[in-house]
Amino acid sequence: MYMAKVIGSVVSTQKDPSLVGRKLMIVQPVNSDGQAVRHQEVAADSVGAGVGEYVLLVRGAGARRANRNEETARDVNDCSIVGIIDRFDK
């Protein structure tokens, strides 16, 4: 899992059928101090996260399983928000 901050959203009217009905958010990966690392990316939100919240991300096969329903055998998702971070304790 990875930590990130939600910084925006993406609206896409034309997309793969496996993404229909999913909220797409722009996330900035962060370290445990909340500082940006790497580049921004788009993640499918499965927990109702909002702009400004810190979240947990999964990538690859984990991301495809996070939003899976039995009707969608083919899923193009590669990054999913699976949790909202309440605080960082170090």
mmCIF file of C-alpha atoms in Angstrom:
data_model
loop_
_atom_site.group_PDB
_atom_site.id
_atom_site.type_symbol
_atom_site.label_atom_id
_atom_site.label_comp_id
_atom_site.label_asym_id
_atom_site.label_seq_id
_atom_site.Cartn_x
_atom_site.Cartn_y
_atom_site.Cartn_z
ATOM 1 C CA MET A 1 0.000 0.000 0.000
ATOM 2 C CA TYR A 2 0.973 3.601 -0.567
ATOM 3 C CA MET A 3 0.005 6.907 1.056
ATOM 4 C CA ALA A 4 -1.277 9.861 -0.974
ATOM 5 C CA LYS A 5 -3.228 13.104 -0.755
ATOM 6 C CA VAL A 6 -6.307 13.629 -2.924
ATOM 7 C CA ILE A 7 -5.757 16.882 -4.826
ATOM 8 C CA GLY A 8 -8.529 16.841 -7.431
ATOM 9 C CA SER A 9 -10.845 14.809 -9.596
ATOM 10 C CA VAL A 10 -11.098 13.739 -13.219
ATOM 11 C CA VAL A 11 -14.257 13.830 -15.331
ATOM 12 C CA SER A 12 -14.275 11.451 -18.289
ATOM 13 C CA THR A 13 -17.417 10.896 -20.339
ATOM 14 C CA GLN A 14 -15.790 8.359 -22.674
ATOM 15 C CA LYS A 15 -14.020 5.494 -20.918
ATOM 16 C CA ASP A 16 -13.677 1.742 -20.741
ATOM 17 C CA PRO A 17 -16.898 0.073 -19.516
ATOM 18 C CA SER A 18 -15.109 -1.256 -16.407
ATOM 19 C CA LEU A 19 -14.648 2.368 -15.220
ATOM 20 C CA VAL A 20 -18.270 3.471 -15.655
ATOM 21 C CA GLY A 21 -19.732 4.605 -12.342
ATOM 22 C CA ARG A 22 -16.380 5.018 -10.610
ATOM 23 C CA LYS A 23 -15.183 8.312 -9.181
ATOM 24 C CA LEU A 24 -11.693 9.092 -10.512
ATOM 25 C CA MET A 25 -9.456 11.184 -8.264
ATOM 26 C CA ILE A 26 -6.082 12.879 -8.797
ATOM 27 C CA VAL A 27 -3.722 11.783 -6.024
ATOM 28 C CA GLN A 28 -0.251 12.940 -5.011
ATOM 29 C CA PRO A 29 1.802 10.187 -3.333
ATOM 30 C CA VAL A 30 3.299 11.387 -0.028
ATOM 31 C CA ASN A 31 5.722 10.194 2.640
ATOM 32 C CA SER A 32 4.832 9.885 6.352
ATOM 33 C CA ASP A 33 5.544 13.603 6.833
ATOM 34 C CA GLY A 34 2.900 14.449 4.209
ATOM 35 C CA GLN A 35 5.526 15.661 1.720
ATOM 36 C CA ALA A 36 5.013 14.935 -1.979
ATOM 37 C CA VAL A 37 7.040 12.123 -3.543
ATOM 38 C CA ARG A 38 7.000 10.953 -7.152
ATOM 39 C CA HIS A 39 4.410 12.196 -9.647
ATOM 40 C CA GLN A 40 0.645 12.672 -9.478
ATOM 41 C CA GLU A 41 -1.632 9.930 -10.765
ATOM 42 C CA VAL A 42 -5.291 9.011 -11.133
ATOM 43 C CA ALA A 43 -6.938 6.505 -8.789
ATOM 44 C CA ALA A 44 -10.421 4.975 -8.727
ATOM 45 C CA ASP A 45 -12.081 5.791 -5.399
ATOM 46 C CA SER A 46 -13.750 2.890 -3.591
ATOM 47 C CA VAL A 47 -14.261 4.570 -0.180
ATOM 48 C CA GLY A 48 -15.710 8.037 -0.866
ATOM 49 C CA ALA A 49 -12.555 10.105 -0.302
ATOM 50 C CA GLY A 50 -12.648 13.845 -0.864
ATOM 51 C CA VAL A 51 -10.202 16.494 -2.020
ATOM 52 C CA GLY A 52 -7.681 17.317 0.712
ATOM 53 C CA GLU A 53 -7.860 13.936 2.459
ATOM 54 C CA TYR A 54 -4.915 11.591 2.908
ATOM 55 C CA VAL A 55 -5.637 8.103 1.589
ATOM 56 C CA LEU A 56 -4.238 4.599 1.171
ATOM 57 C CA LEU A 57 -3.637 3.415 -2.393
ATOM 58 C CA VAL A 58 -3.141 -0.015 -3.903
ATOM 59 C CA ARG A 59 -1.791 -0.668 -7.366
ATOM 60 C CA GLY A 60 -1.873 -3.519 -9.865
ATOM 61 C CA ALA A 61 -3.856 -6.666 -9.062
ATOM 62 C CA GLY A 62 -4.901 -5.276 -5.661
ATOM 63 C CA ALA A 63 -6.435 -2.240 -7.356
ATOM 64 C CA ARG A 64 -8.406 -4.403 -9.760
ATOM 65 C CA ARG A 65 -9.818 -6.463 -6.884
ATOM 66 C CA ALA A 66 -10.767 -3.401 -4.790
ATOM 67 C CA ASN A 67 -13.593 -2.336 -7.104
ATOM 68 C CA ARG A 68 -14.495 -5.685 -8.584
ATOM 69 C CA ASN A 69 -18.019 -6.866 -9.007
ATOM 70 C CA GLU A 70 -18.958 -10.247 -10.382
ATOM 71 C CA GLU A 71 -20.260 -8.793 -13.672
ATOM 72 C CA THR A 72 -16.916 -7.199 -14.566
ATOM 73 C CA ALA A 73 -14.429 -9.904 -15.463
ATOM 74 C CA ARG A 74 -12.142 -7.440 -17.293
ATOM 75 C CA ASP A 75 -10.956 -4.437 -15.267
ATOM 76 C CA VAL A 76 -8.516 -1.837 -16.599
ATOM 77 C CA ASN A 77 -8.000 -0.105 -13.238
ATOM 78 C CA ASP A 78 -4.390 0.032 -12.015
ATOM 79 C CA CYS A 79 -4.674 2.292 -8.938
ATOM 80 C CA SER A 80 -7.424 2.371 -6.284
ATOM 81 C CA ILE A 81 -8.108 4.341 -3.115
ATOM 82 C CA VAL A 82 -8.926 1.739 -0.446
ATOM 83 C CA GLY A 83 -8.751 3.717 2.802
ATOM 84 C CA ILE A 84 -8.825 7.192 4.334
ATOM 85 C CA ILE A 85 -5.946 8.055 6.701
ATOM 86 C CA ASP A 86 -7.026 9.634 10.002
ATOM 87 C CA ARG A 87 -3.521 10.471 11.230
ATOM 88 C CA PHE A 88 0.167 9.634 10.881
ATOM 89 C CA ASP A 89 1.842 8.342 14.077
ATOM 90 C CA LYS A 90 5.633 8.094 13.983
#
